[in-house]
Short mmCIF file of C-alpha atoms in Angstrom, two decimals:
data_model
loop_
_atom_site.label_atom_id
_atom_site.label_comp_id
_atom_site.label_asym_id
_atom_site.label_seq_id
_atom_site.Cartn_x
_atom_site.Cartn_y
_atom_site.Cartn_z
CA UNK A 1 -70.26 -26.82 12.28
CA UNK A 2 -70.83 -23.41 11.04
CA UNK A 3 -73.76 -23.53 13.12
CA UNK A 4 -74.87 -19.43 12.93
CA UNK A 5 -75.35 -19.78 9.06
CA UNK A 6 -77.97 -22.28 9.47
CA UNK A 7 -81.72 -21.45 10.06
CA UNK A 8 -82.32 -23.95 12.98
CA UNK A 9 -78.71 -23.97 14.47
CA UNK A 10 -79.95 -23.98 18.07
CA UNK A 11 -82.19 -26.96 17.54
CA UNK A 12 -79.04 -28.47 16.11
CA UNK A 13 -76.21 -27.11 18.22
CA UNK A 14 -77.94 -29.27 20.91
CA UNK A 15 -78.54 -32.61 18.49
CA UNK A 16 -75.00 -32.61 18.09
CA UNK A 17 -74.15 -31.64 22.04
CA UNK A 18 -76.66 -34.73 22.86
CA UNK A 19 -74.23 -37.02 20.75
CA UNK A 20 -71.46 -36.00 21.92
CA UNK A 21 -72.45 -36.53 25.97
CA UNK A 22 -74.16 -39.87 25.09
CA UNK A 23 -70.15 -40.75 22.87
CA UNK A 24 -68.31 -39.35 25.96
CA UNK A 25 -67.28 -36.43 24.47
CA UNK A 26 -64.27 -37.79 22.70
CA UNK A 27 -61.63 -35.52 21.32
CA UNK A 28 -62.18 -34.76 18.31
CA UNK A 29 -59.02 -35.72 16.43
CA UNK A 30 -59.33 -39.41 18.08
CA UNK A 31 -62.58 -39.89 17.17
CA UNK A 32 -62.86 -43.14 14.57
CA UNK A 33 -65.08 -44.59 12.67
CA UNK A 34 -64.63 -47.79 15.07
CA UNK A 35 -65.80 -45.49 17.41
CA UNK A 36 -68.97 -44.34 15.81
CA UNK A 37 -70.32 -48.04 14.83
CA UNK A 38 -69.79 -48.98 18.16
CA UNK A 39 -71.96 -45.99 19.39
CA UNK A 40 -74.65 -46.76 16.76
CA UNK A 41 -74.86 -50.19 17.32
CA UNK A 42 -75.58 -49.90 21.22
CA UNK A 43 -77.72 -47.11 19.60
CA UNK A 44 -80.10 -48.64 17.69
CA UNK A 45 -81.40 -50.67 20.75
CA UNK A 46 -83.57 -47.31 21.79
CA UNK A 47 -84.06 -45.76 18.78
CA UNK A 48 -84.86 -45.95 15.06
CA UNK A 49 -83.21 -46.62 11.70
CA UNK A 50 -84.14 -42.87 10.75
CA UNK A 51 -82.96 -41.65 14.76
CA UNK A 52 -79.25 -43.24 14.15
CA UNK A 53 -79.32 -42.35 10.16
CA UNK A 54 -79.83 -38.55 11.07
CA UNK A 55 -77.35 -38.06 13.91
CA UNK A 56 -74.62 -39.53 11.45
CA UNK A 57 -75.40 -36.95 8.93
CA UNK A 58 -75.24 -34.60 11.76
CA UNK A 59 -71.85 -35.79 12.64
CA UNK A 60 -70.22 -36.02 9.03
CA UNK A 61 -71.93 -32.84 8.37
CA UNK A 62 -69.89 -30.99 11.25
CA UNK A 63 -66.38 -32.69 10.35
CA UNK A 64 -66.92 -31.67 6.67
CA UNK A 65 -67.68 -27.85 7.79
CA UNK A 66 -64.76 -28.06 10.10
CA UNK A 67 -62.33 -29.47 7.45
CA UNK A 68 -64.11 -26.82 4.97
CA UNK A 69 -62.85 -23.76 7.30
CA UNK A 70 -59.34 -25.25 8.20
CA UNK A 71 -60.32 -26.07 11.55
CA UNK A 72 -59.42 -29.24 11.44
CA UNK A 73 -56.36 -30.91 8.91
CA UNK A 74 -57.57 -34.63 9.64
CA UNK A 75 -59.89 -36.58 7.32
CA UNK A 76 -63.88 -37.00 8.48
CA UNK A 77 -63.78 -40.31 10.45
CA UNK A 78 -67.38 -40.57 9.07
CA UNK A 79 -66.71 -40.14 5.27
CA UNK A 80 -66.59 -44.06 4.17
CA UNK A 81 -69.00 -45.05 7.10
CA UNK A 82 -72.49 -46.04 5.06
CA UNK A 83 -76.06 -45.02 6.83
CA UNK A 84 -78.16 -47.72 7.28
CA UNK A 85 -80.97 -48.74 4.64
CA UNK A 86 -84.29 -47.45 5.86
CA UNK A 87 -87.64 -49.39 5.12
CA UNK A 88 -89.90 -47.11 2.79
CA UNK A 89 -92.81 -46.01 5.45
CA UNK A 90 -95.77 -45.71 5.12
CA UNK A 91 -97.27 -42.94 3.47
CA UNK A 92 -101.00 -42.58 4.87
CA UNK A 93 -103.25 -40.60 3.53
CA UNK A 94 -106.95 -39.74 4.27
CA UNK A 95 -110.09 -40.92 1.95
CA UNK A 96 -113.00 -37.90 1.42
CA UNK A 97 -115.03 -39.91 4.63
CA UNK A 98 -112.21 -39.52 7.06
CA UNK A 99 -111.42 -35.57 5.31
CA UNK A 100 -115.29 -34.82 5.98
CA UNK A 101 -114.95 -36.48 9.63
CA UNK A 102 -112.01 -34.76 10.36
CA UNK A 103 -113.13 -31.60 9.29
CA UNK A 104 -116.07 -31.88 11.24
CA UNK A 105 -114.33 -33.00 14.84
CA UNK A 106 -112.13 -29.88 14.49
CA UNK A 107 -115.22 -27.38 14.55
CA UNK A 108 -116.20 -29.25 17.87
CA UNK A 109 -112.51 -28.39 19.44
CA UNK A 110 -112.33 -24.86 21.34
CA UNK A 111 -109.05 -23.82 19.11
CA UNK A 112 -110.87 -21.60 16.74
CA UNK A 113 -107.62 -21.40 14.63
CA UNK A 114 -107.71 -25.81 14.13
CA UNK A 115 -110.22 -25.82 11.23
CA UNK A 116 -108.29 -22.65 8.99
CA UNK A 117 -104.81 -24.47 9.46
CA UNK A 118 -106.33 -27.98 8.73
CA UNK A 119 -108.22 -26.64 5.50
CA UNK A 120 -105.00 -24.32 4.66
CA UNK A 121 -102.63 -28.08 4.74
CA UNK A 122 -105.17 -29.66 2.78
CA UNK A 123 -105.46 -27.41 -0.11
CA UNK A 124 -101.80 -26.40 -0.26
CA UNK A 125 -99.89 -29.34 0.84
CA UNK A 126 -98.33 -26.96 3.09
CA UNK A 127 -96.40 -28.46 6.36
CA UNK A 128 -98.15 -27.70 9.25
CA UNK A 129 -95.75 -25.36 10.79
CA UNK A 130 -95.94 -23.87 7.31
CA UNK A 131 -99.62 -23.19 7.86
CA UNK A 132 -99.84 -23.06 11.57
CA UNK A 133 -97.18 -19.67 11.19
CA UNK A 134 -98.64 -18.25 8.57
CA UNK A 135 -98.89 -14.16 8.76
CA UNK A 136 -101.87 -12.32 7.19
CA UNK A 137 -99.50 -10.59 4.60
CA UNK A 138 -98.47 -14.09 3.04
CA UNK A 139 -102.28 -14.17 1.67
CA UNK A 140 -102.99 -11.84 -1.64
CA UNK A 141 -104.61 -12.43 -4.60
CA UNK A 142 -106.24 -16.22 -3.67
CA UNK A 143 -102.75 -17.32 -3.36
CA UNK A 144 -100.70 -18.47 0.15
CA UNK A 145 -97.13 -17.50 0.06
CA UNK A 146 -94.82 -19.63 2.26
CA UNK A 147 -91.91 -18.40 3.75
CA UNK A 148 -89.41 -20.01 5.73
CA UNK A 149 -89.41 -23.40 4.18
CA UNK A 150 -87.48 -26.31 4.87
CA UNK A 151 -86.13 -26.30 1.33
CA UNK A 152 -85.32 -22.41 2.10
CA UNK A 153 -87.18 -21.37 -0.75
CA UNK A 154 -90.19 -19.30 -1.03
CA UNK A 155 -93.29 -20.80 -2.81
CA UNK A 156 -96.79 -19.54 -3.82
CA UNK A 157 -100.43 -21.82 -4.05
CA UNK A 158 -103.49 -20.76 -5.35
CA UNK A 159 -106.64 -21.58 -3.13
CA UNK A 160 -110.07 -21.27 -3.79
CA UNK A 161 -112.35 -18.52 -3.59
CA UNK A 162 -114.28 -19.96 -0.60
CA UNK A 163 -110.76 -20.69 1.90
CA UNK A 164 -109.29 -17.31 0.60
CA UNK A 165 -112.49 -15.42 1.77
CA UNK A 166 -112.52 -18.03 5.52
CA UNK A 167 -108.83 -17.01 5.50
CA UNK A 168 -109.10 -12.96 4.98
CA UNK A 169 -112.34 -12.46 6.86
CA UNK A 170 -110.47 -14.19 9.53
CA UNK A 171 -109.05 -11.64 13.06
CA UNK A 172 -105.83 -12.85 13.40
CA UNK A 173 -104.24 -13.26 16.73
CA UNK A 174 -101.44 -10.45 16.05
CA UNK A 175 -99.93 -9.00 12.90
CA UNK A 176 -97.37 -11.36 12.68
CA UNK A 177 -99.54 -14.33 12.97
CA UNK A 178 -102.83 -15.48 12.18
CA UNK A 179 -103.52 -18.33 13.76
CA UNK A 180 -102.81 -19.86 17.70
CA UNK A 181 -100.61 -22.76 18.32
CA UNK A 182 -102.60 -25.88 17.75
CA UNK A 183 -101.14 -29.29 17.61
CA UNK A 184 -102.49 -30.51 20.37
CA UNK A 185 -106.28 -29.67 19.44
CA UNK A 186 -105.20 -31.54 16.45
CA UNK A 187 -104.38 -34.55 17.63
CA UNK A 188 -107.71 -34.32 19.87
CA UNK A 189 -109.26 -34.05 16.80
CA UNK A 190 -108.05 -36.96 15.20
CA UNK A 191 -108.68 -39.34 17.86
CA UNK A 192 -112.08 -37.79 17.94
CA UNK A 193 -112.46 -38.25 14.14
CA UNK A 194 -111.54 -42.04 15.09
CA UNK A 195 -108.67 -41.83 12.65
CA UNK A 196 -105.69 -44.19 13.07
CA UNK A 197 -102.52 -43.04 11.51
CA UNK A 198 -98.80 -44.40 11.69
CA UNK A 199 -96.16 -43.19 14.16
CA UNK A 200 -95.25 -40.38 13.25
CA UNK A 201 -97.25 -38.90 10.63
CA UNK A 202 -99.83 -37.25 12.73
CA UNK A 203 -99.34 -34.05 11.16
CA UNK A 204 -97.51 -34.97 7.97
CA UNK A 205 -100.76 -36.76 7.11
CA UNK A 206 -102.27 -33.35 5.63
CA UNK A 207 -99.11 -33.07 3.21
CA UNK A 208 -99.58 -36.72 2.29
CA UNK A 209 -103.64 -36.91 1.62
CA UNK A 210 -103.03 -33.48 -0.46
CA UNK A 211 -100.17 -35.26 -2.78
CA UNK A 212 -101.80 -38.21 -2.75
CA UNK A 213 -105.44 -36.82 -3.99
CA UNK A 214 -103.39 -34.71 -6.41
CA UNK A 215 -101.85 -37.80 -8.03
CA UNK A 216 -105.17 -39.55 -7.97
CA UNK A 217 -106.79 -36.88 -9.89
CA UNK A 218 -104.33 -36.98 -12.66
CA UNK A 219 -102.18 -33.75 -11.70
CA UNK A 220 -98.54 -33.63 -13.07
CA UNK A 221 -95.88 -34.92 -10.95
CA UNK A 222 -93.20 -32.35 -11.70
CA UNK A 223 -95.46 -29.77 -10.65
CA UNK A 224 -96.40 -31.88 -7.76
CA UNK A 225 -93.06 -31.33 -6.58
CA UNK A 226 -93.04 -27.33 -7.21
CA UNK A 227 -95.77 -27.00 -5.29
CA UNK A 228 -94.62 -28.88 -2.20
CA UNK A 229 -91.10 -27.28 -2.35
CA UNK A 230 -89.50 -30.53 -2.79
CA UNK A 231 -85.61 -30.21 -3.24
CA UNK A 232 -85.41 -33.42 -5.30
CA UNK A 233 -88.24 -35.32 -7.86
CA UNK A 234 -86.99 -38.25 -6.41
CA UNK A 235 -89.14 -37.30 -2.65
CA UNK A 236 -91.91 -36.43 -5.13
CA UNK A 237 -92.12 -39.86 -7.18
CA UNK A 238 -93.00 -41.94 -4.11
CA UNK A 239 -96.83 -40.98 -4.94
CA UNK A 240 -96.07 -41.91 -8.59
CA UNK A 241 -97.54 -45.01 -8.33
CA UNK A 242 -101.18 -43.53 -7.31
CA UNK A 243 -101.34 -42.06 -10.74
CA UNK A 244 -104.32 -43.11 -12.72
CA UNK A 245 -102.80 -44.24 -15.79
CA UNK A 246 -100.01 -46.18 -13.72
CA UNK A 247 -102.59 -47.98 -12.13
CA UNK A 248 -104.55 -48.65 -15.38
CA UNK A 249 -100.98 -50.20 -16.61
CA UNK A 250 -100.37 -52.74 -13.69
CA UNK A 251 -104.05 -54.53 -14.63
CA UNK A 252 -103.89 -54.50 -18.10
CA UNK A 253 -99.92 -55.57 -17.88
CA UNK A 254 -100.04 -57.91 -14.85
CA UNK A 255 -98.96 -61.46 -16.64
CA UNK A 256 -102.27 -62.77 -15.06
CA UNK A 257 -104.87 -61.10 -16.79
CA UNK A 258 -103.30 -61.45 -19.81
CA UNK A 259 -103.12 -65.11 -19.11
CA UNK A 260 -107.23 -64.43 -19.18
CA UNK A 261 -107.73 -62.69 -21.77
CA UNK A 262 -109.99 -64.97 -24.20
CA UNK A 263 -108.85 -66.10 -27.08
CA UNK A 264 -110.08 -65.86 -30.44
CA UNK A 265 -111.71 -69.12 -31.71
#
C-alpha cells in the first residue's frame, strides 16, 4: 500500500506485517482467496467479527493500491471475497445520574487534565484523542476547532460560556498541548463512578451519550452528523431512533394500542 500518503501508516504498516507473519508470508502473486478464508476461519477462533472484518479491508485495500500503481498486473485475490455481517453493538450511553457521578469521580482522580477532557467530549462529541490532544490555539471565540480527524476534515463546535472560560483559564502543559495523557485516570474514574459499559466503548461512551442526548432533545440529525465529522449519514442514523417524535410514532402506531383504543358507542 501507498503507506507514506496515509496519516497513520506506521500503525498500519505493522497491521498488515502482523497478517502477513500470522498467513506465512505468502508470495504475493500466489496468494488466493482459498487462502484467505482459510486464514479467517482459523481466525475467528481468537478474535472478533470486527478483528477479521478490518484486516480484510486492510488486505484488499493494499492489493487495490498495488494494482492502482502498476505494481502488480494480477487481479486482488480479495475483490469477490464478502466481509462477514457484524451484529449492530451496542451503543451505550450515560443518563444525567451517571454524567453527574462521573463528573464528580474525575475531580477525586490526581490527573488534573481528566475533568476538562471529559467535559470537552461531552459537549462536543469530540473523540477522546480529539479532546485529549487538543492545543490551546484550537480554542477562540467559544468554539473548539478539531484538527486531525479521522474523517481528515477539520470541524468547529460551539461550547458554552462556562467550559470556554474552565478551558482558557486553564495552564496548559506545553504550547502544543493542553492537557496530560489520561486514559487510564479515566477508566479509574469510571469504575469509581460504578459505571458498567460494554467492551469496548470505554471511551467512545462520551461520543455516544453526547449524540444520544442530542437526539433526545430534538436536535437535527443531519447536523448531528456535521458536528461529529461523520463521513456518511448512514453512521449518524443509528441514534435516529432516540428521536422524540420517532418514539411518539412507535406508541401511537404499534398495532396494539390501536387495538385499545376505545371505541365510539
Amino acid at each position: 500500500m501507498h503507506g507514506k500518503t496515509l496519516r497513520d501508516h506506521i500503525r498500519l504498516r505493522k497491521s498488515l506485517y502482523r497478517i502477513s507473519e500470522r498467513l506465512g508470508n505468502p508470495i504475493a502473486s500466489d496468494f488466493t482467496s482459498k487462502d484467505f478464508a482459510h486464514y479467517r476461519e482459523q481466525r475467528s477462533i481468537e478474535v472478533t467479527t470486527t478483528t477479521i472484518n478490518r484486516e480484510h479491508a486492510y488486505l484488499r485495500a493494499m492489493f487495490n493500491e498495488l494494482e492502482r500503481l502498476g505494481v502488480i498486473e494480477f487481479e486482488n485475490p480479495l475483490s469477490k471475497i464478502r466481509q462477514f455481517k457484524e451484529r449492530e453493538k451496542e451503543l451505550r450511553y450515560l443518563d444525567h445520574d451517571e454524567i453527574a457521578r462521573l463528573l464528580g469521580s474525575c475531580q477525586t482522580v490526581s490527573n488534573r487534565s481528566l475533568v476538562f477532557i471529559v467535559k470537552t467530549c461531552l459537549a462536543t462529541g469530540a473523540r477522546w484523542g480529539e479532546a485529549e490532544s487538543l492545543k490551546p490555539s484550537q480554542i477562540k471565540n467559544n468554539q473548539i476547532t478539531f484538527l486531525n480527524t479521522k474523517s481528515s476534515k477539520n470541524r468547529t463546535v460551539p461550547i458554552n460560556q462556562t467550559l470556554y472560560d474552565e478551558l482558557t483559564a486553564l495552564e496548559s502543559i506545553s504550547e502544543e498541548r493542553m492537557f496530560l495523557n489520561s486514559l487510564s485516570a479515566f477508566r479509574k474514574a469510571v469504575s469509581e463512578a460504578n459505571i458498567d459499559l460494554p467492551k469496548g466503548q470505554m471511551t467512545h461512551v462520551l461520543r455516544h451519550t453526547f449524540a444520544s442526548h442530542y437526539v433526545m432533545s430534538g436536535g437535527n440529525i443531519v447536523k448531528l452528523r456535521d458536528v461529529l465529522g461523520h463521513s456518511e449519514i448512514t453512521t449518524t442514523m443509528r441514534y435516529a431512533h432516540l428521536a422524540p417524535e420517532h418514539l411518539e410514532e412507535t406508541l401511537m402506531l404499534n398495532p396494539l394500542n390501536q387495538h385499545q383504543k376505545p371505541t365510539d358507542s
